[in-house]
PDB file of C-alpha atoms in Angstrom:
ATOM      1  CA  MET A   1      68.930   1.332 251.511  1.00 56.00           C
ATOM      2  CA  SER A   2      71.390  -1.107 253.108  1.00 78.00           C
ATOM      3  CA  PHE A   3      70.448  -2.688 256.414  1.00 90.00           C
ATOM      4  CA  LYS A   4      73.015  -2.645 259.207  1.00 92.00           C
ATOM      5  CA  CYS A   5      72.023  -6.219 259.952  1.00 93.00           C
ATOM      6  CA  TYR A   6      74.159  -8.446 257.699  1.00 92.00           C
ATOM      7  CA  LEU A   7      71.468 -11.153 257.633  1.00 92.00           C
ATOM      8  CA  CYS A   8      74.014 -13.719 258.786  1.00 93.00           C
ATOM      9  CA  LYS A   9      73.091 -17.394 258.470  1.00 91.00           C
ATOM     10  CA  GLU A  10      74.171 -17.771 262.099  1.00 94.00           C
ATOM     11  CA  CYS A  11      73.617 -14.742 264.329  1.00 96.00           C
ATOM     12  CA  ASN A  12      76.513 -15.135 266.770  1.00 96.00           C
ATOM     13  CA  GLY A  13      77.938 -11.637 267.191  1.00 96.00           C
ATOM     14  CA  LYS A  14      81.056 -12.122 265.081  1.00 96.00           C
ATOM     15  CA  ALA A  15      80.209 -10.231 261.885  1.00 96.00           C
ATOM     16  CA  CYS A  16      79.106  -7.003 263.593  1.00 96.00           C
ATOM     17  CA  ILE A  17      81.851  -6.686 266.219  1.00 96.00           C
ATOM     18  CA  GLY A  18      81.905  -3.255 267.812  1.00 89.00           C
ATOM     19  CA  GLN A  19      79.168  -1.802 265.619  1.00 94.00           C
ATOM     20  CA  ILE A  20      77.238   0.621 267.801  1.00 91.00           C
ATOM     21  CA  PRO A  21      75.034   2.052 266.466  1.00 92.00           C
ATOM     22  CA  GLY A  22      74.456  -1.193 264.666  1.00 94.00           C
ATOM     23  CA  MET A  23      73.649  -4.760 265.622  1.00 95.00           C
ATOM     24  CA  GLY A  24      76.795  -5.252 267.705  1.00 96.00           C
ATOM     25  CA  GLY A  25      77.715  -4.415 271.271  1.00 94.00           C
ATOM     26  CA  PRO A  26      80.418  -2.889 273.455  1.00 93.00           C
ATOM     27  CA  MET A  27      83.647  -4.627 274.477  1.00 93.00           C
ATOM     28  CA  GLN A  28      84.022  -5.956 270.909  1.00 96.00           C
ATOM     29  CA  ASN A  29      80.694  -7.792 271.244  1.00 97.00           C
ATOM     30  CA  LYS A  30      82.111  -9.754 274.194  1.00 97.00           C
ATOM     31  CA  ASN A  31      78.812 -10.469 275.964  1.00 98.00           C
ATOM     32  CA  PHE A  32      76.861 -10.813 272.711  1.00 98.00           C
ATOM     33  CA  ILE A  33      79.257 -13.598 271.650  1.00 98.00           C
ATOM     34  CA  LEU A  34      79.281 -15.147 275.134  1.00 98.00           C
ATOM     35  CA  ASN A  35      75.475 -15.185 275.152  1.00 98.00           C
ATOM     36  CA  CYS A  36      75.486 -17.249 271.967  1.00 98.00           C
ATOM     37  CA  THR A  37      78.151 -19.700 273.121  1.00 98.00           C
ATOM     38  CA  GLY A  38      76.879 -19.923 276.699  1.00 98.00           C
ATOM     39  CA  TRP A  39      74.000 -22.237 275.863  1.00 98.00           C
ATOM     40  CA  LYS A  40      76.449 -24.769 274.424  1.00 97.00           C
ATOM     41  CA  LEU A  41      78.552 -24.674 277.589  1.00 97.00           C
ATOM     42  CA  ILE A  42      75.894 -25.363 280.211  1.00 97.00           C
ATOM     43  CA  GLU A  43      74.346 -28.744 280.918  1.00 95.00           C
ATOM     44  CA  ALA A  44      70.608 -29.237 281.226  1.00 94.00           C
ATOM     45  CA  SER A  45      69.369 -29.213 284.801  1.00 93.00           C
ATOM     46  CA  HIS A  46      66.944 -31.523 286.562  1.00 86.00           C
ATOM     47  CA  TYR A  47      64.002 -29.156 286.829  1.00 79.00           C
ATOM     48  CA  ASP A  48      60.667 -30.559 285.747  1.00 68.00           C
ATOM     49  CA  THR A  49      60.354 -29.108 282.260  1.00 65.00           C
ATOM     50  CA  LYS A  50      57.199 -27.996 280.554  1.00 72.00           C
ATOM     51  CA  GLN A  51      56.251 -26.373 277.277  1.00 83.00           C
ATOM     52  CA  ILE A  52      58.328 -23.209 277.204  1.00 93.00           C
ATOM     53  CA  ARG A  53      56.936 -20.027 275.700  1.00 96.00           C
ATOM     54  CA  THR A  54      58.594 -17.770 273.135  1.00 97.00           C
ATOM     55  CA  ARG A  55      58.205 -14.002 273.144  1.00 98.00           C
ATOM     56  CA  LEU A  56      59.576 -11.048 271.238  1.00 98.00           C
ATOM     57  CA  ALA A  57      62.172  -9.166 273.280  1.00 98.00           C
ATOM     58  CA  PRO A  58      61.487  -5.441 273.747  1.00 97.00           C
ATOM     59  CA  MET A  59      63.416  -3.353 271.215  1.00 94.00           C
ATOM     60  CA  THR A  60      63.561   0.129 269.728  1.00 94.00           C
ATOM     61  CA  GLY A  61      66.139   2.067 267.743  1.00 93.00           C
ATOM     62  CA  ALA A  62      65.603   0.198 264.485  1.00 92.00           C
ATOM     63  CA  VAL A  63      66.760   3.102 262.338  1.00 93.00           C
ATOM     64  CA  GLU A  64      70.011   3.595 264.258  1.00 93.00           C
ATOM     65  CA  ASN A  65      70.761  -0.057 264.936  1.00 94.00           C
ATOM     66  CA  ALA A  66      69.275  -1.986 262.021  1.00 93.00           C
ATOM     67  CA  GLY A  67      69.132   0.666 259.295  1.00 92.00           C
ATOM     68  CA  TYR A  68      65.383   0.151 258.944  1.00 93.00           C
ATOM     69  CA  PHE A  69      63.313   2.674 256.952  1.00 87.00           C
ATOM     70  CA  ASP A  70      61.747   4.330 259.977  1.00 91.00           C
ATOM     71  CA  GLU A  71      60.750   3.383 263.503  1.00 94.00           C
ATOM     72  CA  LYS A  72      57.015   3.326 262.838  1.00 95.00           C
ATOM     73  CA  THR A  73      57.340   0.973 259.866  1.00 94.00           C
ATOM     74  CA  PHE A  74      59.707  -1.220 261.859  1.00 94.00           C
ATOM     75  CA  TYR A  75      57.280  -1.711 264.717  1.00 95.00           C
ATOM     76  CA  THR A  76      54.359  -2.384 262.392  1.00 95.00           C
ATOM     77  CA  ASP A  77      56.354  -4.969 260.431  1.00 95.00           C
ATOM     78  CA  LEU A  78      57.816  -6.554 263.580  1.00 97.00           C
ATOM     79  CA  ILE A  79      54.504  -6.898 265.417  1.00 97.00           C
ATOM     80  CA  ASN A  80      52.759  -8.302 262.349  1.00 97.00           C
ATOM     81  CA  TYR A  81      55.600 -10.779 261.740  1.00 97.00           C
ATOM     82  CA  CYS A  82      55.357 -12.080 265.298  1.00 97.00           C
ATOM     83  CA  ILE A  83      51.586 -12.414 265.118  1.00 97.00           C
ATOM     84  CA  ARG A  84      51.882 -14.438 261.896  1.00 97.00           C
ATOM     85  CA  HIS A  85      54.346 -16.773 263.600  1.00 97.00           C
ATOM     86  CA  ASP A  86      52.455 -17.105 266.910  1.00 96.00           C
ATOM     87  CA  VAL A  87      55.110 -15.282 268.912  1.00 98.00           C
ATOM     88  CA  GLU A  88      53.974 -13.444 272.039  1.00 98.00           C
ATOM     89  CA  LEU A  89      54.643  -9.713 272.037  1.00 98.00           C
ATOM     90  CA  SER A  90      56.733  -7.170 273.907  1.00 98.00           C
ATOM     91  CA  ILE A  91      57.380  -3.520 273.182  1.00 98.00           C
ATOM     92  CA  GLY A  92      60.047  -1.258 274.615  1.00 97.00           C
ATOM     93  CA  ASP A  93      60.563   2.457 274.911  1.00 94.00           C
ATOM     94  CA  GLY A  94      63.341   4.889 274.235  1.00 91.00           C
ATOM     95  CA  THR A  95      64.042   8.448 273.323  1.00 92.00           C
ATOM     96  CA  PRO A  96      62.351  10.311 271.712  1.00 94.00           C
ATOM     97  CA  ASP A  97      58.955   9.307 273.090  1.00 96.00           C
ATOM     98  CA  CYS A  98      57.657   8.355 269.651  1.00 96.00           C
ATOM     99  CA  LYS A  99      59.590   5.074 269.899  1.00 96.00           C
ATOM    100  CA  LEU A 100      57.241   3.852 272.617  1.00 97.00           C
ATOM    101  CA  MET A 101      54.217   5.402 270.933  1.00 97.00           C
ATOM    102  CA  TYR A 102      54.907   3.584 267.647  1.00 97.00           C
ATOM    103  CA  GLY A 103      54.991   0.265 269.491  1.00 97.00           C
ATOM    104  CA  ILE A 104      51.721   1.042 271.240  1.00 98.00           C
ATOM    105  CA  GLU A 105      50.140   2.107 267.958  1.00 98.00           C
ATOM    106  CA  ALA A 106      51.307  -1.058 266.185  1.00 98.00           C
ATOM    107  CA  VAL A 107      49.741  -3.291 268.846  1.00 98.00           C
ATOM    108  CA  LYS A 108      46.489  -1.294 268.893  1.00 98.00           C
ATOM    109  CA  ASN A 109      46.231  -1.548 265.115  1.00 98.00           C
ATOM    110  CA  ALA A 110      46.872  -5.293 265.294  1.00 98.00           C
ATOM    111  CA  GLN A 111      44.106  -5.637 267.894  1.00 97.00           C
ATOM    112  CA  LYS A 112      41.565  -4.734 265.215  1.00 96.00           C
ATOM    113  CA  ASN A 113      42.061  -8.150 263.599  1.00 96.00           C
ATOM    114  CA  ASN A 114      43.165 -10.019 266.727  1.00 96.00           C
ATOM    115  CA  ALA A 115      40.624  -9.624 269.496  1.00 94.00           C
ATOM    116  CA  GLY A 116      42.134  -9.711 272.969  1.00 94.00           C
ATOM    117  CA  LEU A 117      45.704  -9.176 271.748  1.00 97.00           C
ATOM    118  CA  LYS A 118      47.961  -7.884 274.539  1.00 98.00           C
ATOM    119  CA  THR A 119      51.661  -7.200 274.981  1.00 98.00           C
ATOM    120  CA  ALA A 120      54.335  -6.880 277.611  1.00 98.00           C
ATOM    121  CA  VAL A 121      55.421  -3.249 277.957  1.00 98.00           C
ATOM    122  CA  PHE A 122      58.919  -2.430 279.195  1.00 98.00           C
ATOM    123  CA  ILE A 123      59.756   1.070 280.391  1.00 98.00           C
ATOM    124  CA  LYS A 124      63.210   2.513 280.992  1.00 97.00           C
ATOM    125  CA  PRO A 125      64.104   3.254 284.652  1.00 98.00           C
ATOM    126  CA  TYR A 126      62.912   6.847 284.800  1.00 98.00           C
ATOM    127  CA  SER A 127      61.462   8.389 287.936  1.00 97.00           C
ATOM    128  CA  ASN A 128      58.433   6.415 289.098  1.00 98.00           C
ATOM    129  CA  GLU A 129      56.147   9.323 288.272  1.00 98.00           C
ATOM    130  CA  LYS A 130      57.325   9.224 284.663  1.00 97.00           C
ATOM    131  CA  ILE A 131      57.043   5.417 284.577  1.00 98.00           C
ATOM    132  CA  PHE A 132      53.397   5.576 285.688  1.00 98.00           C
ATOM    133  CA  ASP A 133      52.675   8.218 283.059  1.00 98.00           C
ATOM    134  CA  ARG A 134      54.203   6.129 280.271  1.00 98.00           C
ATOM    135  CA  LEU A 135      52.414   2.977 281.378  1.00 98.00           C
ATOM    136  CA  SER A 136      49.139   4.878 281.171  1.00 98.00           C
ATOM    137  CA  TRP A 137      49.783   5.424 277.453  1.00 98.00           C
ATOM    138  CA  ALA A 138      49.554   1.665 276.991  1.00 98.00           C
ATOM    139  CA  ASP A 139      46.249   1.160 278.815  1.00 97.00           C
ATOM    140  CA  GLY A 140      44.190  -1.471 277.044  1.00 96.00           C
ATOM    141  CA  ILE A 141      47.089  -3.389 275.504  1.00 98.00           C
ATOM    142  CA  THR A 142      49.233  -4.272 278.541  1.00 98.00           C
ATOM    143  CA  GLU A 143      49.235  -7.764 280.028  1.00 98.00           C
ATOM    144  CA  ILE A 144      52.648  -7.417 281.704  1.00 98.00           C
ATOM    145  CA  ALA A 145      54.553  -4.289 282.653  1.00 98.00           C
ATOM    146  CA  GLY A 146      58.262  -4.249 283.376  1.00 98.00           C
ATOM    147  CA  ILE A 147      61.130  -1.956 284.204  1.00 98.00           C
ATOM    148  CA  ASP A 148      64.140  -2.277 281.907  1.00 97.00           C
ATOM    149  CA  THR A 149      66.596  -1.791 284.763  1.00 97.00           C
ATOM    150  CA  ASP A 150      69.695  -2.722 282.760  1.00 93.00           C
ATOM    151  CA  ALA A 151      69.073   0.267 280.481  1.00 94.00           C
ATOM    152  CA  TYR A 152      70.618   2.338 283.284  1.00 95.00           C
ATOM    153  CA  ASN A 153      73.957   1.088 281.962  1.00 92.00           C
ATOM    154  CA  ILE A 154      73.432   2.885 278.633  1.00 89.00           C
ATOM    155  CA  ILE A 155      75.452   5.899 279.723  1.00 85.00           C
ATOM    156  CA  THR A 156      74.452   8.277 276.929  1.00 83.00           C
ATOM    157  CA  MET A 157      70.746   7.608 277.485  1.00 87.00           C
ATOM    158  CA  ARG A 158      71.100   7.699 281.274  1.00 90.00           C
ATOM    159  CA  ASN A 159      72.511  11.210 281.095  1.00 89.00           C
ATOM    160  CA  LEU A 160      70.135  12.397 278.379  1.00 90.00           C
ATOM    161  CA  VAL A 161      66.839  11.405 280.008  1.00 93.00           C
ATOM    162  CA  HIS A 162      67.887  11.018 283.659  1.00 94.00           C
ATOM    163  CA  LEU A 163      67.569   7.276 284.176  1.00 97.00           C
ATOM    164  CA  GLU A 164      67.781   5.997 287.739  1.00 97.00           C
ATOM    165  CA  GLN A 165      69.460   2.977 289.289  1.00 97.00           C
ATOM    166  CA  LYS A 166      66.315   1.604 290.883  1.00 98.00           C
ATOM    167  CA  ASN A 167      66.268   0.353 294.463  1.00 98.00           C
ATOM    168  CA  ALA A 168      63.893  -2.221 295.935  1.00 98.00           C
ATOM    169  CA  MET A 169      61.533   0.352 297.445  1.00 98.00           C
ATOM    170  CA  GLN A 170      61.053   2.122 294.116  1.00 98.00           C
ATOM    171  CA  LEU A 171      60.429  -1.150 292.294  1.00 98.00           C
ATOM    172  CA  LYS A 172      57.962  -2.319 294.931  1.00 98.00           C
ATOM    173  CA  GLU A 173      55.995   0.874 294.318  1.00 98.00           C
ATOM    174  CA  VAL A 174      55.806   0.076 290.600  1.00 98.00           C
ATOM    175  CA  LYS A 175      54.855  -3.528 291.340  1.00 98.00           C
ATOM    176  CA  ASP A 176      51.994  -2.383 293.594  1.00 98.00           C
ATOM    177  CA  TYR A 177      50.810   0.066 290.930  1.00 98.00           C
ATOM    178  CA  CYS A 178      50.727  -2.689 288.296  1.00 98.00           C
ATOM    179  CA  ASN A 179      49.213  -5.400 290.473  1.00 98.00           C
ATOM    180  CA  LYS A 180      46.354  -3.106 291.526  1.00 98.00           C
ATOM    181  CA  LYS A 181      45.505  -2.848 287.840  1.00 97.00           C
ATOM    182  CA  GLY A 182      45.632  -6.638 287.452  1.00 97.00           C
ATOM    183  CA  ILE A 183      48.904  -6.465 285.507  1.00 98.00           C
ATOM    184  CA  ALA A 184      51.876  -8.722 286.234  1.00 98.00           C
ATOM    185  CA  PHE A 185      55.126  -6.919 287.078  1.00 99.00           C
ATOM    186  CA  ALA A 186      58.554  -7.804 285.674  1.00 99.00           C
ATOM    187  CA  ILE A 187      62.065  -6.703 286.538  1.00 98.00           C
ATOM    188  CA  LYS A 188      64.212  -6.918 283.392  1.00 98.00           C
ATOM    189  CA  GLY A 189      67.999  -6.931 283.478  1.00 98.00           C
ATOM    190  CA  ILE A 190      68.800  -9.481 286.182  1.00 98.00           C
ATOM    191  CA  PHE A 191      72.516 -10.100 285.714  1.00 98.00           C
ATOM    192  CA  THR A 192      74.486  -9.149 288.848  1.00 98.00           C
ATOM    193  CA  GLN A 193      74.520  -9.997 292.539  1.00 98.00           C
ATOM    194  CA  ARG A 194      72.857  -6.653 293.243  1.00 97.00           C
ATOM    195  CA  ASP A 195      70.048  -7.622 290.872  1.00 98.00           C
ATOM    196  CA  ILE A 196      69.537 -10.906 292.709  1.00 98.00           C
ATOM    197  CA  GLU A 197      69.285  -9.031 296.009  1.00 98.00           C
ATOM    198  CA  ILE A 198      66.669  -6.734 294.457  1.00 98.00           C
ATOM    199  CA  VAL A 199      64.654  -9.773 293.331  1.00 98.00           C
ATOM    200  CA  GLU A 200      64.847 -11.234 296.842  1.00 98.00           C
ATOM    201  CA  GLN A 201      63.417  -8.020 298.272  1.00 98.00           C
ATOM    202  CA  VAL A 202      60.792  -7.163 295.633  1.00 98.00           C
ATOM    203  CA  LYS A 203      59.666 -10.703 294.714  1.00 98.00           C
ATOM    204  CA  PRO A 204      58.404  -9.684 291.259  1.00 98.00           C
ATOM    205  CA  ASP A 205      55.870 -11.662 289.302  1.00 98.00           C
ATOM    206  CA  ILE A 206      58.568 -12.120 286.650  1.00 98.00           C
ATOM    207  CA  ALA A 207      62.346 -11.999 287.005  1.00 98.00           C
ATOM    208  CA  TYR A 208      63.794 -11.416 283.554  1.00 98.00           C
ATOM    209  CA  ILE A 209      67.465 -12.404 283.167  1.00 98.00           C
ATOM    210  CA  SER A 210      69.132 -10.207 280.564  1.00 98.00           C
ATOM    211  CA  ASN A 211      72.323  -8.303 279.828  1.00 97.00           C
ATOM    212  CA  HIS A 212      70.547  -6.242 277.165  1.00 96.00           C
ATOM    213  CA  GLY A 213      71.701  -8.584 274.419  1.00 96.00           C
ATOM    214  CA  GLY A 214      75.301  -7.783 275.278  1.00 96.00           C
ATOM    215  CA  ARG A 215      74.624  -4.167 274.347  1.00 94.00           C
ATOM    216  CA  VAL A 216      75.440  -2.471 277.675  1.00 94.00           C
ATOM    217  CA  GLU A 217      78.518  -2.092 279.840  1.00 91.00           C
ATOM    218  CA  THR A 218      78.055  -4.614 282.630  1.00 94.00           C
ATOM    219  CA  GLU A 219      79.751  -7.653 284.142  1.00 96.00           C
ATOM    220  CA  GLU A 220      81.296 -10.032 281.653  1.00 97.00           C
ATOM    221  CA  GLY A 221      79.433 -13.279 281.018  1.00 98.00           C
ATOM    222  CA  SER A 222      76.482 -14.992 279.389  1.00 98.00           C
ATOM    223  CA  THR A 223      72.867 -15.087 280.477  1.00 98.00           C
ATOM    224  CA  ALA A 224      72.898 -18.894 280.129  1.00 98.00           C
ATOM    225  CA  GLN A 225      75.697 -19.312 282.650  1.00 98.00           C
ATOM    226  CA  PHE A 226      74.128 -16.741 284.962  1.00 98.00           C
ATOM    227  CA  LEU A 227      70.904 -18.767 284.849  1.00 98.00           C
ATOM    228  CA  ALA A 228      72.749 -22.001 285.607  1.00 98.00           C
ATOM    229  CA  GLN A 229      74.463 -20.432 288.619  1.00 98.00           C
ATOM    230  CA  HIS A 230      71.494 -18.594 290.132  1.00 98.00           C
ATOM    231  CA  ALA A 231      68.284 -20.278 288.940  1.00 97.00           C
ATOM    232  CA  ASP A 232      67.390 -21.798 292.313  1.00 97.00           C
ATOM    233  CA  THR A 233      67.683 -18.498 294.177  1.00 98.00           C
ATOM    234  CA  ILE A 234      65.816 -16.515 291.547  1.00 98.00           C
ATOM    235  CA  ARG A 235      63.072 -19.106 291.127  1.00 97.00           C
ATOM    236  CA  SER A 236      62.360 -19.094 294.878  1.00 98.00           C
ATOM    237  CA  ASN A 237      61.853 -15.314 294.879  1.00 98.00           C
ATOM    238  CA  CYS A 238      59.621 -14.692 291.870  1.00 98.00           C
ATOM    239  CA  GLY A 239      56.591 -16.044 290.079  1.00 98.00           C
ATOM    240  CA  LYS A 240      58.259 -16.840 286.749  1.00 97.00           C
ATOM    241  CA  ILE A 241      61.696 -16.620 285.147  1.00 98.00           C
ATOM    242  CA  TRP A 242      62.189 -15.135 281.702  1.00 98.00           C
ATOM    243  CA  ILE A 243      65.507 -14.997 279.851  1.00 98.00           C
ATOM    244  CA  ASP A 244      67.021 -13.641 276.653  1.00 98.00           C
ATOM    245  CA  GLY A 245      70.491 -13.565 275.140  1.00 98.00           C
ATOM    246  CA  GLY A 246      71.867 -15.764 272.363  1.00 98.00           C
ATOM    247  CA  ILE A 247      68.966 -18.218 272.227  1.00 98.00           C
ATOM    248  CA  ARG A 248      69.015 -19.670 268.732  1.00 97.00           C
ATOM    249  CA  THR A 249      67.956 -23.358 268.804  1.00 96.00           C
ATOM    250  CA  GLN A 250      65.321 -25.645 270.225  1.00 94.00           C
ATOM    251  CA  GLN A 251      68.040 -27.195 272.386  1.00 95.00           C
ATOM    252  CA  ASP A 252      68.794 -23.763 273.856  1.00 96.00           C
ATOM    253  CA  LYS A 253      65.124 -23.421 274.755  1.00 96.00           C
ATOM    254  CA  GLU A 254      65.021 -26.884 276.302  1.00 94.00           C
ATOM    255  CA  LYS A 255      68.070 -26.098 278.429  1.00 96.00           C
ATOM    256  CA  ALA A 256      66.411 -22.906 279.624  1.00 97.00           C
ATOM    257  CA  ALA A 257      63.260 -24.848 280.501  1.00 96.00           C
ATOM    258  CA  SER A 258      65.317 -27.355 282.481  1.00 96.00           C
ATOM    259  CA  TYR A 259      66.216 -24.536 284.898  1.00 96.00           C
ATOM    260  CA  GLY A 260      62.594 -23.546 285.361  1.00 95.00           C
ATOM    261  CA  VAL A 261      62.408 -20.796 282.757  1.00 97.00           C
ATOM    262  CA  ASP A 262      58.855 -20.044 281.664  1.00 96.00           C
ATOM    263  CA  THR A 263      59.596 -17.852 278.634  1.00 97.00           C
ATOM    264  CA  VAL A 264      62.547 -17.197 276.332  1.00 98.00           C
ATOM    265  CA  LEU A 265      62.724 -13.899 274.461  1.00 98.00           C
ATOM    266  CA  LEU A 266      64.385 -13.285 271.092  1.00 98.00           C
ATOM    267  CA  GLY A 267      65.380  -9.975 269.556  1.00 97.00           C
ATOM    268  CA  ARG A 268      67.992  -9.999 266.806  1.00 97.00           C
ATOM    269  CA  PRO A 269      66.594 -13.135 265.072  1.00 96.00           C
ATOM    270  CA  TYR A 270      63.308 -11.318 264.448  1.00 97.00           C
ATOM    271  CA  ILE A 271      65.090  -8.186 263.233  1.00 95.00           C
ATOM    272  CA  THR A 272      67.029 -10.374 260.810  1.00 95.00           C
ATOM    273  CA  ALA A 273      63.808 -12.024 259.646  1.00 95.00           C
ATOM    274  CA  ILE A 274      61.958  -8.812 258.833  1.00 94.00           C
ATOM    275  CA  CYS A 275      65.050  -7.244 257.234  1.00 93.00           C
ATOM    276  CA  ARG A 276      65.419 -10.333 255.048  1.00 92.00           C
ATOM    277  CA  GLU A 277      61.731 -10.138 254.064  1.00 89.00           C
ATOM    278  CA  ALA A 278      62.118  -6.474 253.156  1.00 87.00           C
ATOM    279  CA  LYS A 279      65.233  -7.175 251.116  1.00 85.00           C
ATOM    280  CA  GLU A 280      63.511  -9.982 249.229  1.00 85.00           C
ATOM    281  CA  LYS A 281      60.734  -7.535 248.347  1.00 80.00           C
ATOM    282  CA  GLY A 282      63.355  -5.182 246.943  1.00 75.00           C
ATOM    283  CA  TYR A 283      63.058  -2.503 249.630  1.00 66.00           C
ATOM    284  CA  SER A 284      66.759  -2.360 250.506  1.00 53.00           C
TER     285      SER A 284
END
């Protein structure tokens, strides 16, 4: 089997231009490439930095996008890789439902040898009733629950499973549901002025800046430059800031921290790592 990830020495969006399904993104990888270059273009800010955390970004679709053997094996390998390297966890959901279930199962299995292990769980912007149902599947493993609002821009999925463009009232309802269970609430996909206005109204525990790794149709730009432009406003309306998109070096992380970011999240670098491990074992 050949992986769709080319295992590039530098993951910068140039080798996989336009490959969807695959590791690339729309608009000839425009935002994927901008995410990677954006960290080089911004200057560090003055914010009082601290030790920044690193977390796995929520992902599914490993068969379609990475050419992995199957989704269940992917999640097991990915979760175990992150545990070995002291990376905090996230899981995402998709269609069919088994994509979320495999992530939940992988974390529950890992709990057997890692007492107290928890994960962030990100759900697509379905109706709130469906969101609550899916979050209930992850009872016992969830430390943070979030809505992957930018997934609304995946047109094929939006039409297939009836995703909603969430408003502040709907997101407040999810936040209240989570907080009553002692779970922090995150809004993922902060990347437009509308998103900032939502954050100002909802005041989530976590505001997660993301353009879905440059994999959705949205405004052109990088998450790094969006952070540099809007960090003060976002920071004053949430508990913590998270960010993903093109983060590849310690300097990138330090720049993020200088704007008050608590956690950076990586996706493709971990896919590349587990694909490379599998290839070295002769599985490809």
